[in-house]
Amino acid sequence: MKTHAIRIHEYGGPEVLKWEEVDLPDPGEGEARICHTAVGLNLIDTYHRKGLYPLELPAGIGSEAAGVVEALGHGVADIGIGDRVVYTGMPVGSYAERRNFMADRLVKIPEGISDEVAASVLLKGLTSWYLLRRSYRVREGDAILLYAAAGGVGSLASQWAKQLGATVIGVVSTDDKAELAKSQGCDHIILSDDDIAARARELTDGEGVAAVYDSVGKDTFLASLDSLRFHGTMVSFGNASGPVEPISPLELAQRGSLYLTRPVLFHFIRTREELTAACGELFAAIDRGMRVRVGQTYALQDAAQAHLDIEARLTTGSTVLLP
Ligand code: NDP
């Protein structure tokens, strides 16, 4: 059958995102065909578009979507036609009206969660889960530093960290975002233009924070290390300002025998069992009151505008593209 998708033929700015008619084969062994109702936008999509995370071109783009199962290949168990599902992962290609995806990577959307919310929470919510529960396991009373606290991941992670009993120090770029981040549970705010390490120490009586969750990358890496307490953990998980330059392990020794990790979500949900268990924790956090805020929506065909806006730091909460 024919469908439409955003494709890229070369790396570059948002203008390389092209809306095209494409052939979609019948679902193969173990696959399901999904008619998308909501596509999640993530900053990682811009890394793919720019070639920071290389793809084999020409390629589709997008790592998250929700929709309805329309057709099944051979050998699919547990998923049926008509099921409402959401997924995240490789291969990229969720910016499409329809696509085929491995059925054992699909998650049934619980009743009471809309497709839009599902598409805006799976990748970002599971990221929040592994950051707070695996990369550095937050303990009650820990002070943590979290960048982009009013953004997609940041909005969820700040609320979840509060549920775990942490004192959350959020970093944001504007006063409006500061208000938003506070309303989502941040105890303290540091503006990105401030001396981040000095403020983090001031807010922790000179001790420093137990963990930093740094998605900004290049521009903030050293300030983040300088914000940590003895034996603190630096979780560097994004490149919003560009990839971090190589560093010597001595930098960690000099600052108090620190731990450094550079994680990627997909390494924490490799098996169906891991994915299911992680989603269980995510949906439980939502049941306990974690709010999923869709800050803005765009038509899927206007994905280029959405990329412009997220890269210009104009979005808040999650962003959803509507086919
Ligand atoms: P966001 O909605 O958080 O948008 C990005 C935010 O980053 C901006 O709103 C901005 O917030 C902040 N930012 C700081 N510096 C810059 C800059 N130079 N250019 C653009 N933005 C900047 O995006 P997502 O929720 O999709 O992703 C958040 C981060 O998490 C990203 O870095 C992403 O790569 C990372 N990530 C990593 C994963 C992993 O497994 N490793 C998985 C998922 C996400 P402000 O204006 O307040 O500074």
mmCIF file of C-alpha atoms in Angstrom, residues 107-215:
data_model
loop_
_atom_site.group_PDB
_atom_site.id
_atom_site.type_symbol
_atom_site.label_atom_id
_atom_site.label_comp_id
_atom_site.label_asym_id
_atom_site.label_seq_id
_atom_site.Cartn_x
_atom_site.Cartn_y
_atom_site.Cartn_z
ATOM 1 C CA VAL A 107 3.136 -1.523 24.428
ATOM 2 C CA LYS A 108 -0.647 -1.569 24.849
ATOM 3 C CA ILE A 109 -1.873 1.855 25.969
ATOM 4 C CA PRO A 110 -3.673 1.624 29.322
ATOM 5 C CA GLU A 111 -7.276 2.848 29.464
ATOM 6 C CA GLY A 112 -7.444 6.452 30.623
ATOM 7 C CA ILE A 113 -4.270 7.444 28.736
ATOM 8 C CA SER A 114 -4.922 9.133 25.376
ATOM 9 C CA ASP A 115 -2.865 8.364 22.264
ATOM 10 C CA GLU A 116 -1.431 11.897 22.393
ATOM 11 C CA VAL A 117 -0.265 11.464 25.970
ATOM 12 C CA ALA A 118 1.104 7.975 25.237
ATOM 13 C CA ALA A 119 3.155 9.291 22.306
ATOM 14 C CA SER A 120 4.468 12.111 24.451
ATOM 15 C CA VAL A 121 5.453 10.037 27.462
ATOM 16 C CA LEU A 122 6.951 6.700 26.398
ATOM 17 C CA LEU A 123 10.466 7.716 25.286
ATOM 18 C CA LYS A 124 10.752 10.625 27.719
ATOM 19 C CA GLY A 125 9.129 8.774 30.616
ATOM 20 C CA LEU A 126 11.251 5.648 30.177
ATOM 21 C CA THR A 127 14.293 7.920 29.986
ATOM 22 C CA SER A 128 13.261 9.500 33.291
ATOM 23 C CA TRP A 129 12.845 5.977 34.705
ATOM 24 C CA TYR A 130 16.327 4.736 33.835
ATOM 25 C CA LEU A 131 17.967 8.041 34.813
ATOM 26 C CA LEU A 132 16.431 8.051 38.308
ATOM 27 C CA ARG A 133 16.134 4.304 38.912
ATOM 28 C CA ARG A 134 19.161 2.839 37.117
ATOM 29 C CA SER A 135 21.927 5.308 36.106
ATOM 30 C CA TYR A 136 21.948 6.837 39.551
ATOM 31 C CA ARG A 137 19.285 5.388 41.842
ATOM 32 C CA VAL A 138 17.823 8.387 43.668
ATOM 33 C CA ARG A 139 17.424 7.969 47.424
ATOM 34 C CA GLU A 140 15.126 9.897 49.723
ATOM 35 C CA GLY A 141 16.830 13.113 50.806
ATOM 36 C CA ASP A 142 19.270 13.280 47.856
ATOM 37 C CA ALA A 143 19.771 16.644 46.202
ATOM 38 C CA ILE A 144 19.952 16.302 42.411
ATOM 39 C CA LEU A 145 20.637 18.751 39.584
ATOM 40 C CA LEU A 146 18.468 18.397 36.467
ATOM 41 C CA TYR A 147 18.912 20.403 33.252
ATOM 42 C CA ALA A 148 16.119 21.502 30.866
ATOM 43 C CA ALA A 149 13.712 21.041 33.768
ATOM 44 C CA ALA A 150 10.761 22.541 31.859
ATOM 45 C CA GLY A 151 11.362 20.416 28.735
ATOM 46 C CA GLY A 152 10.052 16.998 27.727
ATOM 47 C CA VAL A 153 12.251 14.693 29.803
ATOM 48 C CA GLY A 154 12.819 17.379 32.460
ATOM 49 C CA SER A 155 9.099 17.902 33.190
ATOM 50 C CA LEU A 156 8.631 14.200 33.876
ATOM 51 C CA ALA A 157 11.942 13.556 35.646
ATOM 52 C CA SER A 158 11.461 16.462 38.072
ATOM 53 C CA GLN A 159 8.045 15.156 39.160
ATOM 54 C CA TRP A 160 9.281 11.569 39.413
ATOM 55 C CA ALA A 161 12.337 12.611 41.443
ATOM 56 C CA LYS A 162 10.013 14.408 43.872
ATOM 57 C CA GLN A 163 7.970 11.204 44.216
ATOM 58 C CA LEU A 164 11.245 9.480 45.193
ATOM 59 C CA GLY A 165 11.884 12.063 47.901
ATOM 60 C CA ALA A 166 14.687 14.043 46.243
ATOM 61 C CA THR A 167 15.382 17.745 46.527
ATOM 62 C CA VAL A 168 15.275 18.795 42.869
ATOM 63 C CA ILE A 169 17.365 21.690 41.579
ATOM 64 C CA GLY A 170 16.252 22.494 38.030
ATOM 65 C CA VAL A 171 18.227 24.446 35.442
ATOM 66 C CA VAL A 172 16.220 26.439 32.862
ATOM 67 C CA SER A 173 16.910 29.361 30.525
ATOM 68 C CA THR A 174 14.023 31.775 31.233
ATOM 69 C CA ASP A 175 11.839 33.070 34.065
ATOM 70 C CA ASP A 176 8.723 31.603 32.424
ATOM 71 C CA LYS A 177 10.343 28.182 32.309
ATOM 72 C CA ALA A 178 11.412 28.675 35.939
ATOM 73 C CA GLU A 179 7.751 29.144 36.963
ATOM 74 C CA LEU A 180 6.748 26.085 35.001
ATOM 75 C CA ALA A 181 9.541 23.956 36.478
ATOM 76 C CA LYS A 182 8.574 25.026 40.007
ATOM 77 C CA SER A 183 4.954 24.074 39.352
ATOM 78 C CA GLN A 184 6.243 20.622 38.345
ATOM 79 C CA GLY A 185 8.023 20.049 41.612
ATOM 80 C CA CYS A 186 11.452 21.661 41.327
ATOM 81 C CA ASP A 187 12.463 22.903 44.788
ATOM 82 C CA HIS A 188 15.038 25.357 43.460
ATOM 83 C CA ILE A 189 15.815 26.884 40.084
ATOM 84 C CA ILE A 190 19.142 27.929 38.621
ATOM 85 C CA LEU A 191 19.029 30.030 35.454
ATOM 86 C CA SER A 192 21.410 28.767 32.761
ATOM 87 C CA ASP A 193 23.270 32.110 32.718
ATOM 88 C CA ASP A 194 24.068 31.843 36.444
ATOM 89 C CA ASP A 195 27.229 30.240 37.847
ATOM 90 C CA ILE A 196 25.616 26.811 38.009
ATOM 91 C CA ALA A 197 28.212 25.053 40.192
ATOM 92 C CA ALA A 198 28.400 27.926 42.693
ATOM 93 C CA ARG A 199 24.599 28.055 43.004
ATOM 94 C CA ALA A 200 24.325 24.264 43.334
ATOM 95 C CA ARG A 201 26.853 24.309 46.209
ATOM 96 C CA GLU A 202 25.112 27.262 47.857
ATOM 97 C CA LEU A 203 21.803 25.367 47.761
ATOM 98 C CA THR A 204 23.385 22.260 49.346
ATOM 99 C CA ASP A 205 25.281 23.990 52.177
ATOM 100 C CA GLY A 206 28.538 23.672 50.278
ATOM 101 C CA GLU A 207 28.348 19.896 49.926
ATOM 102 C CA GLY A 208 27.286 19.525 46.283
ATOM 103 C CA VAL A 209 24.586 17.320 44.759
ATOM 104 C CA ALA A 210 24.413 13.510 44.770
ATOM 105 C CA ALA A 211 23.822 13.326 41.013
ATOM 106 C CA VAL A 212 23.662 15.580 37.993
ATOM 107 C CA TYR A 213 21.429 14.670 35.053
ATOM 108 C CA ASP A 214 22.987 16.725 32.249
ATOM 109 C CA SER A 215 21.286 16.743 28.840
#
